[in-house]
Amino acid sequence: MIEEGSKSSKSMVEKRQLFMEMRAQNFDVIRLSTYRTACKLRFVQKRCNLHLVDVWNMIEAFRDNGLSTLDHNAEINVSRLETILSSIFYQLNKRLPTTHQINVEQSIGLLLNFIVATYDSEGHGKLTVFAMKAMLATMCGGKILDKLRYIFSQISDSNGVMVFAKFDQFLREVLKLPTAVFEGPSFGYTEHSVRTCFPQQKKILLNTFLDVLMADPPPQCLVWLPLMHRLANVENVFHPVECSYCRSESMMGFRYRCQQCHGYQLCQSCFWRGHASGPHSNQHQMKEHSSWKSPAKKLSHAISKSLGCMPIGEPPHPVFPEAAERPQDLAHTTQLRPVANDMNDTVLISSGAPTPSKSTLESPSRLDEEHRLIARYAARLAAEASNSTQCPPTDLGFNFDANKQQRQLIAELENKNREILQEIQRLRLEHEQASQPTPEKAQQNPTLLAELRLLRHRKDELERRMSALQESRRELMVQLEGLMRLLKDEEQKQATQTGSSPHSSPSHSASCTMPMPIRSTSAGSTPTHTPQDCLAGVGDDVLDAFSQGVPRNLRNDLLVAADSITNTMSSLVKELHSVDDGLDDEEENMRNGRDKVSSLKHSGKRHFTPSF
């Protein structure tokens, strides 16, 4: 008896744990009921880890657990609900990295107790399929547009027109959420709730439904729903401005600016609690900001808007086809994307062009995307196998043993997929390492690095040698200039002694003739130099000496010396060219190595492509 009493008291504590933690957050100090309700439901969503489950993952879980074939008014017991929640959270842990794993058992217990307290307050131990779908689709993560499209698919007929009775049933179920967090007086269900949402429209299609529920402001009974999504989007938004009441130098979350008091801004904590200072009053109109723009960005935005460079208003959602989308033949489907349809969780239709699916674009990782595709193909194969044996679809949702082979097949495919992804990752790393700079490549191929260094050292040495020879040649030419000056002085002395003019000497009569170029006699030498090019900066006497038509013996010796220096220069140029060719060959080998790594990567990708 004592043990039974302790177990019952422990069960009561677990059922009240979530509500006790929510009360400890002191959300009741928030002045406005809309923000109070949104904050409480956002706390429940995060505490139960529902914000990590995307709406497309939730829809997939409904289908995998056989809920798509059940009528909305069908009832399921608590143990069946616990099984569904277990599959949702265990699949979530498979998608999450190992460093972000959640406590599955705790999440299942908290969420199960919250659902039971919300939809089975009388203790019958059962709830309807529609109530569970409405609650989980509303409280899970994802975009509000995707949630509303799925909800419309559940409350519309085969022609794509909303059924008012089903929408009334949806409001009846979804408005139990504010009541569960003690906000029923503000957002409880009434019989006039449907007409307050659609007062005049008689035929509600998808675009009209989205226009009304995503308007600003939305219907009063559902005003907390878009606010809960805005709360999730601004939790980590930073505003580098000072709060006018608490004097905090920065804000996180929402920022509120008074429309009457110039420069008066409040953080979300002060605004929610109704704080005011100075001439500001709580009766003043406040504008909510979910992002921060610098004054320069505001000015450019205003100028662009005034010049007509950008649209004044953008539609709240894209326009969807009015006609109801019907299931397609999946036998030859090449690309999958989920769309809404009557009484179906998702319909997989084939698109003409290969475009990524919605669930693929919003998947947490590439691994999650591949697991989804594998799960869908395995589910389709299982459905074909069940049709061949003429097994009724209603039995599939309750016969869990029959799905054991299917789950084993999925597990094997997932393991194979992981191996392929690991191989692709390995090839990608090898390719990145092969594309790294030379110092890192040297660690993999030290012999190649040593040869490259030797070639570069030889090239530098030859360049230094060439520079030294050029300098030596210049010094030789300077010495030649001195010798020529001495010869000229000697000739002038002799001319003076004989009484003839130095200008009548035949040695200077041909000083205006074109100089003859001195070319290298070595075959294959690239550069050719003229005396003027080689003797740049040398005096005119040396140039005159090289331009003589009939040189003397000393002049011939000088020409021979100059020709020898030119031949030496040509040989140095040849050696430099040979070093450059060696470097080009080494670089070609390195490019061939990178091409081999790239081909290995492409071959890994071909093995990765699934064929179903």
Coordinates of C-alpha atoms in Angstrom, one line a residue:
M1 CA 0.0 0.0 0.0
I2 CA 2.8 2.4 0.8
E3 CA 4.5 1.6 -2.5
E4 CA 1.3 2.2 -4.4
G5 CA 0.9 5.5 -2.6
S6 CA 4.4 6.6 -3.5
K7 CA 3.9 5.7 -7.1
S8 CA 0.7 7.7 -7.4
S9 CA 2.3 10.7 -5.7
K10 CA 5.3 10.5 -8.1
S11 CA 2.9 10.3 -11.0
M12 CA 1.0 13.4 -9.8
V13 CA 4.3 15.2 -9.5
E14 CA 5.3 14.3 -13.0
K15 CA 2.0 15.5 -14.4
R16 CA 2.4 18.8 -12.6
Q17 CA 6.1 19.2 -13.3
L18 CA 5.7 21.2 -16.6
F19 CA 3.1 23.6 -15.0
M20 CA 5.2 24.1 -11.9
E21 CA 8.2 25.0 -14.1
M22 CA 6.1 27.4 -16.1
R23 CA 4.8 29.1 -13.0
A24 CA 8.4 29.5 -11.8
Q25 CA 9.1 31.6 -15.0
N26 CA 6.6 34.3 -13.6
F27 CA 4.9 34.9 -16.9
D28 CA 1.9 36.3 -15.1
V29 CA 3.7 39.6 -14.6
I30 CA 3.3 40.3 -18.3
R31 CA 0.6 43.0 -18.7
L32 CA -0.8 42.0 -22.1
S33 CA -2.6 38.7 -22.4
T34 CA -1.4 38.1 -26.0
Y35 CA 2.2 38.2 -25.1
R36 CA 1.5 36.3 -21.9
T37 CA -0.2 33.5 -23.8
A38 CA 2.5 33.3 -26.5
C39 CA 5.3 33.2 -23.9
K40 CA 3.7 30.4 -22.0
L41 CA 3.1 28.3 -25.1
R42 CA 6.6 29.0 -26.4
F43 CA 8.0 27.8 -23.0
V44 CA 6.0 24.5 -23.3
Q45 CA 7.2 24.1 -26.9
K46 CA 10.9 24.4 -25.9
R47 CA 10.6 22.5 -22.7
C48 CA 9.1 19.5 -24.6
N49 CA 11.6 19.9 -27.4
L50 CA 8.8 20.3 -30.0
H51 CA 10.6 23.3 -31.5
L52 CA 13.2 20.9 -32.8
V53 CA 10.6 18.9 -34.8
D54 CA 9.7 20.5 -38.1
V55 CA 6.2 20.5 -39.4
W56 CA 7.2 18.3 -42.3
N57 CA 8.8 15.8 -39.9
M58 CA 5.5 15.8 -37.9
I59 CA 3.5 15.1 -41.0
E60 CA 5.8 12.3 -41.9
A61 CA 5.4 10.8 -38.4
F62 CA 1.6 10.9 -38.8
R63 CA 1.8 8.9 -42.0
D64 CA 4.3 6.4 -40.6
N65 CA 2.1 5.7 -37.6
G66 CA -1.0 5.1 -39.8
L67 CA -2.9 8.2 -38.8
S68 CA -3.5 9.3 -42.4
T69 CA -6.0 6.5 -43.0
L70 CA -8.0 7.1 -39.8
D71 CA -11.1 9.3 -39.6
H72 CA -10.7 12.6 -37.8
N73 CA -13.2 11.5 -35.2
A74 CA -11.5 8.2 -34.5
E75 CA -10.2 7.9 -30.9
I76 CA -6.9 6.6 -29.8
N77 CA -5.9 5.7 -26.2
V78 CA -3.0 7.1 -24.2
S79 CA -0.7 4.1 -24.8
R80 CA -1.1 4.5 -28.6
L81 CA -0.4 8.3 -28.1
E82 CA 2.8 7.4 -26.2
T83 CA 3.9 5.2 -29.0
I84 CA 3.4 8.0 -31.6
L85 CA 5.4 10.4 -29.4
S86 CA 8.1 7.9 -28.9
S87 CA 8.6 7.5 -32.7
I88 CA 8.6 11.3 -33.1
F89 CA 11.4 11.9 -30.6
Y90 CA 13.5 8.9 -31.4
Q91 CA 13.5 9.9 -35.0
L92 CA 14.5 13.4 -33.9
N93 CA 17.5 12.1 -32.0
K94 CA 18.6 10.3 -35.2
R95 CA 18.6 13.6 -37.0
L96 CA 20.4 15.6 -34.3
P97 CA 24.2 15.5 -34.0
T98 CA 25.6 13.5 -31.0
T99 CA 26.5 16.7 -29.2
H100 CA 22.9 17.9 -29.2
Q101 CA 21.0 14.8 -28.3
I102 CA 17.9 15.2 -26.1
N103 CA 16.5 13.2 -23.2
V104 CA 13.8 11.3 -25.1
E105 CA 12.1 9.7 -22.1
Q106 CA 11.8 13.1 -20.3
S107 CA 10.4 14.8 -23.5
I108 CA 7.9 12.0 -24.0
G109 CA 6.7 12.2 -20.4
L110 CA 6.3 16.0 -20.3
L111 CA 4.5 16.2 -23.7
L112 CA 2.3 13.2 -22.9
N113 CA 1.2 14.7 -19.6
F114 CA 0.5 18.1 -21.2
I115 CA -1.6 16.6 -24.0
V116 CA -3.6 14.5 -21.6
A117 CA -4.2 17.5 -19.3
T118 CA -5.3 19.6 -22.3
Y119 CA -7.5 17.2 -24.2
D120 CA -8.5 14.6 -21.6
S121 CA -9.2 16.6 -18.5
E122 CA -12.1 14.3 -17.6
G123 CA -9.8 11.2 -17.5
H124 CA -11.4 9.1 -20.2
G125 CA -8.0 8.0 -21.4
K126 CA -8.8 8.7 -25.0
L127 CA -8.6 11.6 -27.5
T128 CA -9.5 12.1 -31.1
V129 CA -7.1 11.9 -34.0
F130 CA -8.0 15.4 -35.2
A131 CA -7.3 16.9 -31.8
M132 CA -3.8 15.3 -31.6
K133 CA -3.0 16.4 -35.2
A134 CA -4.2 20.0 -34.5
M135 CA -2.2 20.2 -31.3
L136 CA 1.1 18.7 -32.6
A137 CA 0.9 20.6 -35.9
T138 CA 0.4 23.9 -34.0
M139 CA 3.0 23.4 -31.3
C140 CA 5.8 21.9 -33.5
G141 CA 8.6 23.9 -35.2
G142 CA 8.6 25.2 -38.7
K143 CA 7.1 28.1 -40.6
I144 CA 3.6 29.3 -39.8
L145 CA 2.8 29.2 -43.6
D146 CA 3.5 25.5 -43.8
K147 CA 1.4 24.8 -40.7
L148 CA -1.6 26.7 -42.0
R149 CA -1.4 25.0 -45.4
Y150 CA -1.4 21.6 -43.6
I151 CA -4.3 22.6 -41.4
F152 CA -6.3 23.8 -44.4
S153 CA -5.7 20.4 -46.1
Q154 CA -7.4 18.8 -43.0
I155 CA -10.5 21.1 -43.0
S156 CA -11.2 21.4 -46.7
D157 CA -13.2 19.3 -49.1
S158 CA -12.1 17.6 -52.4
N159 CA -12.7 20.8 -54.3
G160 CA -10.3 22.8 -52.1
V161 CA -13.0 24.7 -50.3
M162 CA -12.9 25.1 -46.5
V163 CA -15.7 23.3 -44.6
F164 CA -16.9 25.7 -41.9
A165 CA -17.9 22.8 -39.6
K166 CA -14.3 21.4 -39.7
F167 CA -12.8 24.9 -39.2
D168 CA -15.1 25.2 -36.1
Q169 CA -13.8 21.9 -34.9
F170 CA -10.2 23.1 -35.4
L171 CA -10.8 26.2 -33.4
R172 CA -12.5 24.2 -30.7
E173 CA -9.3 22.0 -30.4
V174 CA -6.6 24.5 -30.9
L175 CA -8.1 27.1 -28.4
K176 CA -7.7 24.5 -25.7
L177 CA -4.0 25.3 -25.7
P178 CA -4.4 28.8 -24.2
T179 CA -6.9 27.3 -21.7
A180 CA -4.4 24.7 -20.7
V181 CA -1.9 27.5 -19.7
F182 CA -4.6 29.4 -17.8
E183 CA -5.5 32.0 -20.5
G184 CA -8.9 30.7 -21.2
P185 CA -10.8 33.9 -20.3
S186 CA -8.9 35.8 -23.0
F187 CA -8.7 33.2 -25.8
G188 CA -11.3 30.6 -25.0
Y189 CA -13.6 29.0 -27.6
T190 CA -17.0 30.6 -28.3
E191 CA -19.7 29.8 -30.8
H192 CA -19.0 33.0 -32.7
S193 CA -15.3 32.4 -33.2
V194 CA -15.8 31.1 -36.8
R195 CA -17.8 34.1 -37.9
T196 CA -15.3 36.5 -36.3
C197 CA -12.6 35.1 -38.5
F198 CA -14.7 35.0 -41.7
P199 CA -17.6 37.5 -41.2
Q200 CA -18.6 37.8 -44.9
Q201 CA -16.9 35.2 -47.0
K202 CA -18.9 32.2 -47.9
K203 CA -16.5 30.3 -50.1
I204 CA -13.0 30.1 -48.5
L205 CA -10.2 28.9 -50.6
L206 CA -6.5 28.4 -49.6
N207 CA -5.3 31.9 -50.5
T208 CA -8.2 33.5 -48.7
F209 CA -7.6 31.3 -45.6
L210 CA -4.0 32.4 -45.5
D211 CA -4.8 36.0 -46.1
V212 CA -7.1 36.1 -43.1
L213 CA -4.9 34.1 -40.6
M214 CA -1.7 35.8 -41.6
A215 CA -3.1 39.4 -41.7
D216 CA -1.9 42.2 -39.5
P217 CA -3.7 41.9 -37.1
P218 CA -4.9 38.3 -37.4
P219 CA -8.3 37.2 -36.0
Q220 CA -8.6 38.0 -32.3
C221 CA -9.0 34.4 -31.1
L222 CA -5.7 33.3 -32.9
V223 CA -3.6 36.5 -32.4
W224 CA -1.2 34.5 -30.1
L225 CA -0.3 32.1 -32.9
P226 CA 1.7 34.4 -35.2
L227 CA 3.2 36.1 -32.1
M228 CA 4.5 32.8 -30.8
H229 CA 6.4 32.3 -34.1
R230 CA 7.7 35.9 -34.0
L231 CA 9.0 35.2 -30.5
A232 CA 10.9 32.2 -31.8
N233 CA 12.5 34.4 -34.5
V234 CA 13.7 37.2 -32.3
E235 CA 15.0 35.3 -29.3
N236 CA 18.6 36.0 -30.4
V237 CA 18.2 39.4 -32.1
F238 CA 20.5 42.1 -30.7
H239 CA 19.6 45.8 -30.6
P240 CA 22.6 48.1 -29.8
V241 CA 20.4 50.8 -28.2
E242 CA 19.7 51.8 -24.7
C243 CA 16.4 51.2 -22.9
S244 CA 14.8 54.4 -21.8
Y245 CA 13.5 52.9 -18.6
C246 CA 16.0 50.3 -17.2
R247 CA 18.9 52.0 -18.9
S248 CA 20.2 48.7 -20.3
E249 CA 22.8 49.4 -23.0
S250 CA 21.5 46.7 -25.3
M251 CA 18.3 44.8 -25.9
M252 CA 17.6 41.2 -26.9
G253 CA 14.3 40.1 -28.5
F254 CA 11.7 42.7 -29.3
R255 CA 12.3 46.5 -29.3
Y256 CA 9.4 48.9 -28.8
R257 CA 9.6 52.6 -30.0
C258 CA 7.0 55.2 -28.9
Q259 CA 5.2 57.0 -31.7
Q260 CA 4.7 60.1 -29.7
C261 CA 7.8 60.5 -27.5
H262 CA 10.9 61.2 -29.7
G263 CA 13.7 58.7 -29.2
Y264 CA 11.9 56.8 -26.4
Q265 CA 12.5 53.1 -26.7
L266 CA 11.8 50.2 -24.4
C267 CA 13.1 46.6 -24.2
Q268 CA 10.6 43.8 -24.3
S269 CA 10.8 43.1 -20.5
C270 CA 10.0 46.8 -19.6
F271 CA 7.2 47.0 -22.2
W272 CA 5.6 43.7 -21.2
R273 CA 5.5 44.8 -17.6
G274 CA 4.1 48.3 -18.4
H275 CA 7.0 50.3 -17.2
A276 CA 7.2 54.0 -18.2
S277 CA 9.2 57.0 -17.2
G278 CA 9.2 60.8 -17.9
P279 CA 6.5 62.1 -20.2
H280 CA 5.9 58.7 -21.7
S281 CA 2.7 56.9 -20.8
N282 CA 1.4 53.3 -21.3
Q283 CA -1.5 54.8 -23.3
H284 CA 0.9 55.9 -26.1
Q285 CA 1.1 53.9 -29.2
M286 CA 4.2 51.7 -29.5
K287 CA 5.7 50.2 -32.6
E288 CA 7.2 46.7 -32.3
H289 CA 10.6 46.1 -34.0
S290 CA 12.1 42.6 -34.5
S291 CA 15.4 43.7 -36.1
W292 CA 17.9 46.6 -35.9
K293 CA 18.7 48.9 -38.7
S294 CA 21.4 51.5 -38.6
P295 CA 20.5 55.2 -39.4
A296 CA 22.4 54.8 -42.7
K297 CA 20.4 51.8 -43.7
K298 CA 17.2 53.6 -42.7
L299 CA 18.1 56.6 -44.9
S300 CA 19.0 54.4 -47.9
H301 CA 15.8 52.4 -47.4
A302 CA 13.7 55.6 -47.4
I303 CA 15.4 57.0 -50.5
S304 CA 14.9 53.7 -52.4
K305 CA 11.3 53.6 -51.3
S306 CA 10.7 57.3 -52.4
L307 CA 12.4 56.8 -55.7
G308 CA 10.3 53.7 -56.5
C309 CA 13.3 51.3 -56.5
M310 CA 11.6 48.9 -54.2
P311 CA 7.9 47.8 -53.7
I312 CA 6.0 49.6 -51.0
G313 CA 4.3 46.5 -49.7
E314 CA 5.0 42.8 -50.1
P315 CA 2.4 40.0 -50.0
P316 CA 2.4 38.1 -46.7
H317 CA 2.5 34.8 -48.5
P318 CA 3.0 33.4 -52.0
V319 CA -0.2 32.8 -54.1
F320 CA -1.0 29.1 -54.5
P321 CA -3.2 27.4 -57.1
E322 CA -6.9 27.6 -56.2
A323 CA -7.7 24.1 -57.6
A324 CA -7.2 21.2 -55.2
E325 CA -4.1 19.2 -55.9
R326 CA -4.7 15.5 -56.4
P327 CA -2.4 12.5 -55.9
Q328 CA -0.3 11.5 -58.8
D329 CA 1.1 8.2 -60.0
L330 CA 4.3 7.6 -58.0
A331 CA 5.5 4.7 -60.2
H332 CA 8.0 6.9 -62.1
T333 CA 8.5 9.8 -59.7
T334 CA 11.9 11.3 -60.0
Q335 CA 11.7 14.3 -57.7
L336 CA 9.5 14.5 -54.5
R337 CA 8.0 17.5 -52.8
P338 CA 5.1 17.6 -50.3
V339 CA 1.9 19.5 -51.1
A340 CA -1.4 19.8 -49.2
N341 CA -4.4 17.7 -50.2
D342 CA -7.8 16.8 -48.8
M343 CA -7.7 14.2 -46.0
N344 CA -4.0 13.4 -46.7
D345 CA -1.0 14.4 -44.6
T346 CA 1.2 15.0 -47.7
V347 CA 0.9 14.0 -51.3
L348 CA 4.1 13.3 -53.2
I349 CA 3.8 14.6 -56.8
S350 CA 6.4 14.6 -59.6
S351 CA 7.7 17.9 -60.8
G352 CA 8.7 18.4 -64.4
A353 CA 12.1 20.0 -63.7
P354 CA 14.5 18.6 -61.0
T355 CA 13.9 21.1 -58.2
P356 CA 14.6 20.5 -54.5
S357 CA 11.6 19.6 -52.4
K358 CA 10.3 21.7 -49.6
S359 CA 11.3 19.2 -46.9
T360 CA 14.8 19.1 -48.5
L361 CA 15.2 22.8 -48.4
E362 CA 14.2 23.0 -44.7
S363 CA 15.9 19.8 -43.5
P364 CA 18.5 20.3 -40.6
S365 CA 21.2 18.6 -42.6
R366 CA 22.0 16.6 -45.7
L367 CA 22.0 13.4 -43.7
D368 CA 18.4 14.2 -42.6
E369 CA 17.5 14.7 -46.3
E370 CA 18.9 11.3 -47.3
H371 CA 17.2 9.5 -44.4
R372 CA 13.8 11.0 -45.5
L373 CA 14.2 9.9 -49.0
I374 CA 15.1 6.4 -47.9
A375 CA 12.2 6.3 -45.5
R376 CA 9.8 7.4 -48.2
Y377 CA 11.0 4.8 -50.7
A378 CA 10.9 2.1 -48.1
A379 CA 7.3 3.1 -47.1
R380 CA 6.3 3.0 -50.8
L381 CA 7.8 -0.4 -51.2
A382 CA 6.0 -1.6 -48.1
A383 CA 2.7 -0.2 -49.3
E384 CA 3.1 -2.0 -52.7
A385 CA 3.9 -5.3 -50.8
S386 CA 0.8 -4.8 -48.6
N387 CA -1.4 -4.2 -51.6
S388 CA -0.2 -7.4 -53.3
T389 CA -1.2 -9.4 -50.3
Q390 CA -4.6 -7.5 -50.1
C391 CA -4.0 -6.4 -46.6
P392 CA -6.6 -3.7 -45.5
P393 CA -4.9 -0.3 -44.9
T394 CA -6.7 0.2 -41.5
D395 CA -4.8 -2.8 -40.1
L396 CA -1.4 -1.3 -40.9
G397 CA -1.7 1.4 -38.2
F398 CA -2.3 -1.1 -35.4
N399 CA -0.2 -4.1 -36.5
F400 CA 3.3 -3.0 -35.3
D401 CA 4.8 -6.5 -35.7
A402 CA 4.1 -6.4 -39.5
N403 CA 6.3 -3.3 -39.8
K404 CA 9.4 -5.0 -38.2
Q405 CA 10.8 -6.1 -41.5
Q406 CA 10.2 -2.7 -43.0
R407 CA 12.0 -1.0 -40.1
Q408 CA 15.0 -3.4 -40.5
L409 CA 15.1 -2.6 -44.2
I410 CA 15.1 1.2 -43.4
A411 CA 17.9 0.6 -40.8
E412 CA 20.0 -1.3 -43.4
L413 CA 19.5 1.4 -46.0
E414 CA 20.4 4.1 -43.4
N415 CA 23.6 2.3 -42.5
K416 CA 24.6 2.0 -46.2
N417 CA 23.8 5.6 -46.7
R418 CA 26.1 6.6 -43.8
E419 CA 28.9 4.6 -45.2
I420 CA 28.5 6.3 -48.6
L421 CA 28.5 9.7 -46.9
Q422 CA 31.6 8.9 -45.0
E423 CA 33.4 7.8 -48.1
I424 CA 32.3 11.0 -49.9
Q425 CA 33.6 13.0 -46.9
R426 CA 36.9 11.2 -47.0
L427 CA 37.3 11.9 -50.7
R428 CA 36.4 15.6 -50.1
L429 CA 39.0 15.9 -47.4
E430 CA 41.7 14.3 -49.6
H431 CA 40.7 16.8 -52.4
E432 CA 41.0 19.7 -50.0
Q433 CA 44.3 18.5 -48.7
A434 CA 45.6 18.1 -52.2
S435 CA 44.5 21.7 -53.0
Q436 CA 46.3 23.2 -50.1
P437 CA 49.4 25.5 -50.5
T438 CA 52.9 24.1 -51.1
P439 CA 54.1 24.1 -47.4
E440 CA 51.3 21.8 -46.4
K441 CA 51.8 19.5 -49.5
A442 CA 55.4 19.2 -48.5
Q443 CA 54.4 17.2 -45.4
Q444 CA 52.8 14.6 -47.7
N445 CA 55.6 14.5 -50.4
P446 CA 59.0 15.6 -48.9
T447 CA 60.9 14.4 -52.0
L448 CA 59.0 16.6 -54.3
L449 CA 59.6 19.6 -52.0
A450 CA 63.3 18.9 -51.8
E451 CA 63.6 18.8 -55.6
L452 CA 61.6 22.1 -55.9
R453 CA 63.8 23.8 -53.3
L454 CA 66.9 22.6 -55.1
L455 CA 65.7 23.9 -58.5
R456 CA 64.7 27.3 -56.9
H457 CA 68.1 27.5 -55.2
R458 CA 69.9 26.7 -58.4
K459 CA 67.9 29.4 -60.2
D460 CA 68.6 32.0 -57.6
E461 CA 72.3 31.1 -57.7
L462 CA 72.4 31.5 -61.5
E463 CA 70.6 34.8 -61.3
R464 CA 73.2 36.0 -58.7
R465 CA 76.0 34.8 -60.9
M466 CA 74.5 36.6 -63.9
S467 CA 74.2 39.8 -61.9
A468 CA 77.9 39.5 -60.8
L469 CA 79.0 38.9 -64.4
Q470 CA 77.0 41.9 -65.6
E471 CA 78.7 44.1 -63.0
S472 CA 82.1 42.7 -63.9
R473 CA 81.4 43.4 -67.6
R474 CA 80.5 47.0 -66.7
E475 CA 83.7 47.4 -64.7
L476 CA 85.7 46.0 -67.7
M477 CA 84.1 48.5 -70.0
V478 CA 85.0 51.3 -67.6
Q479 CA 88.6 50.1 -67.7
L480 CA 88.3 50.0 -71.5
E481 CA 87.2 53.6 -71.5
G482 CA 90.3 54.5 -69.5
L483 CA 92.5 52.7 -72.0
M484 CA 90.8 54.4 -74.9
R485 CA 91.3 57.8 -73.2
L486 CA 95.0 57.1 -72.9
L487 CA 95.2 56.0 -76.6
K488 CA 93.4 59.2 -77.6
D489 CA 95.8 61.3 -75.6
E490 CA 98.8 59.5 -77.1
E491 CA 97.4 60.1 -80.6
Q492 CA 96.9 63.8 -79.9
K493 CA 100.5 64.1 -78.7
Q494 CA 101.8 62.4 -81.9
A495 CA 99.6 64.6 -84.0
T496 CA 100.9 67.7 -82.3
Q497 CA 104.5 66.6 -82.9
T498 CA 103.8 66.0 -86.6
G499 CA 101.8 69.2 -86.9
S500 CA 98.6 67.6 -88.2
S501 CA 95.1 68.2 -86.8
P502 CA 93.6 65.4 -84.7
H503 CA 90.3 65.7 -86.6
S504 CA 91.9 64.8 -89.8
S505 CA 92.9 61.4 -88.5
P506 CA 91.3 58.6 -90.4
S507 CA 90.6 56.8 -87.2
H508 CA 87.8 59.3 -86.5
S509 CA 86.5 59.7 -90.0
A510 CA 84.0 56.8 -89.6
S511 CA 82.7 57.7 -86.2
C512 CA 79.3 58.4 -87.6
T513 CA 78.8 55.0 -89.1
M514 CA 76.2 52.5 -87.7
P515 CA 77.6 50.2 -85.0
M516 CA 77.8 46.5 -85.9
P517 CA 75.9 44.3 -83.5
I518 CA 77.8 41.7 -81.5
R519 CA 75.8 38.4 -81.6
S520 CA 76.4 35.2 -79.7
T521 CA 77.8 32.3 -81.7
S522 CA 76.2 29.7 -79.5
A523 CA 73.2 28.0 -81.1
G524 CA 69.9 28.4 -79.4
S525 CA 70.8 31.5 -77.4
T526 CA 67.7 33.7 -77.0
P527 CA 68.9 37.2 -76.3
T528 CA 71.1 39.3 -78.7
H529 CA 72.8 42.5 -77.6
T530 CA 74.2 45.5 -79.5
P531 CA 77.2 47.4 -78.2
Q532 CA 75.0 50.2 -77.2
D533 CA 72.8 47.9 -75.1
C534 CA 75.7 46.2 -73.4
L535 CA 77.7 49.5 -72.8
A536 CA 74.9 51.6 -71.4
G537 CA 76.4 54.3 -69.3
V538 CA 80.0 53.9 -70.8
G539 CA 81.8 56.8 -72.3
D540 CA 81.7 57.9 -75.9
D541 CA 85.3 56.8 -76.5
V542 CA 84.6 53.2 -76.1
L543 CA 81.5 53.4 -78.3
D544 CA 83.6 55.1 -81.0
A545 CA 86.2 52.3 -80.7
F546 CA 83.5 49.7 -81.3
S547 CA 82.1 51.6 -84.3
Q548 CA 85.4 51.6 -86.3
G549 CA 85.4 50.0 -89.6
V550 CA 89.0 48.8 -89.5
P551 CA 89.9 48.3 -85.8
R552 CA 93.5 48.1 -84.6
N553 CA 94.9 45.0 -82.9
L554 CA 94.1 46.3 -79.4
R555 CA 90.6 47.1 -80.5
N556 CA 90.2 43.5 -81.9
D557 CA 91.3 42.1 -78.6
L558 CA 88.7 44.2 -76.8
L559 CA 86.0 43.0 -79.2
V560 CA 87.0 39.4 -78.6
A561 CA 86.7 40.0 -74.8
A562 CA 83.3 41.5 -75.2
D563 CA 82.2 38.6 -77.4
S564 CA 83.3 36.2 -74.8
I565 CA 81.4 38.0 -72.1
T566 CA 78.3 37.9 -74.4
N567 CA 78.6 34.1 -74.9
T568 CA 78.8 33.7 -71.1
M569 CA 75.6 35.7 -70.7
S570 CA 73.8 33.6 -73.3
S571 CA 74.8 30.3 -71.6
L572 CA 73.5 31.7 -68.3
V573 CA 70.2 32.5 -70.0
K574 CA 69.9 29.0 -71.3
E575 CA 70.5 27.5 -67.9
L576 CA 67.8 29.8 -66.4
H577 CA 65.3 28.6 -69.1
S578 CA 66.1 25.0 -68.3
V579 CA 65.4 25.6 -64.6
D580 CA 62.0 27.2 -65.6
D581 CA 61.1 24.2 -67.7
G582 CA 61.9 21.9 -64.7
L583 CA 59.6 24.0 -62.5
D584 CA 56.8 23.8 -65.1
D585 CA 57.2 20.0 -65.3
E586 CA 56.9 19.8 -61.4
E587 CA 53.8 22.0 -61.5
E588 CA 52.2 19.8 -64.3
N589 CA 52.8 16.7 -62.1
M590 CA 51.1 18.4 -59.1
R591 CA 48.1 19.3 -61.4
N592 CA 47.8 15.7 -62.5
G593 CA 47.7 14.6 -58.8
R594 CA 44.8 17.0 -58.2
D595 CA 42.9 15.7 -61.2
K596 CA 43.3 12.1 -59.9
V597 CA 41.8 13.2 -56.5
S598 CA 38.9 15.0 -58.3
S599 CA 38.2 11.8 -60.4
L600 CA 38.1 9.8 -57.2
K601 CA 35.6 12.2 -55.7
H602 CA 33.3 12.0 -58.8
S603 CA 33.4 8.2 -58.7
G604 CA 32.4 8.3 -55.0
K605 CA 29.5 10.5 -55.9
R606 CA 28.3 8.0 -58.6
H607 CA 28.3 5.3 -56.0
F608 CA 26.3 7.5 -53.7
T609 CA 23.4 8.0 -56.1
P610 CA 20.5 5.8 -55.1
S611 CA 18.6 3.8 -57.7
F612 CA 15.2 2.8 -56.8

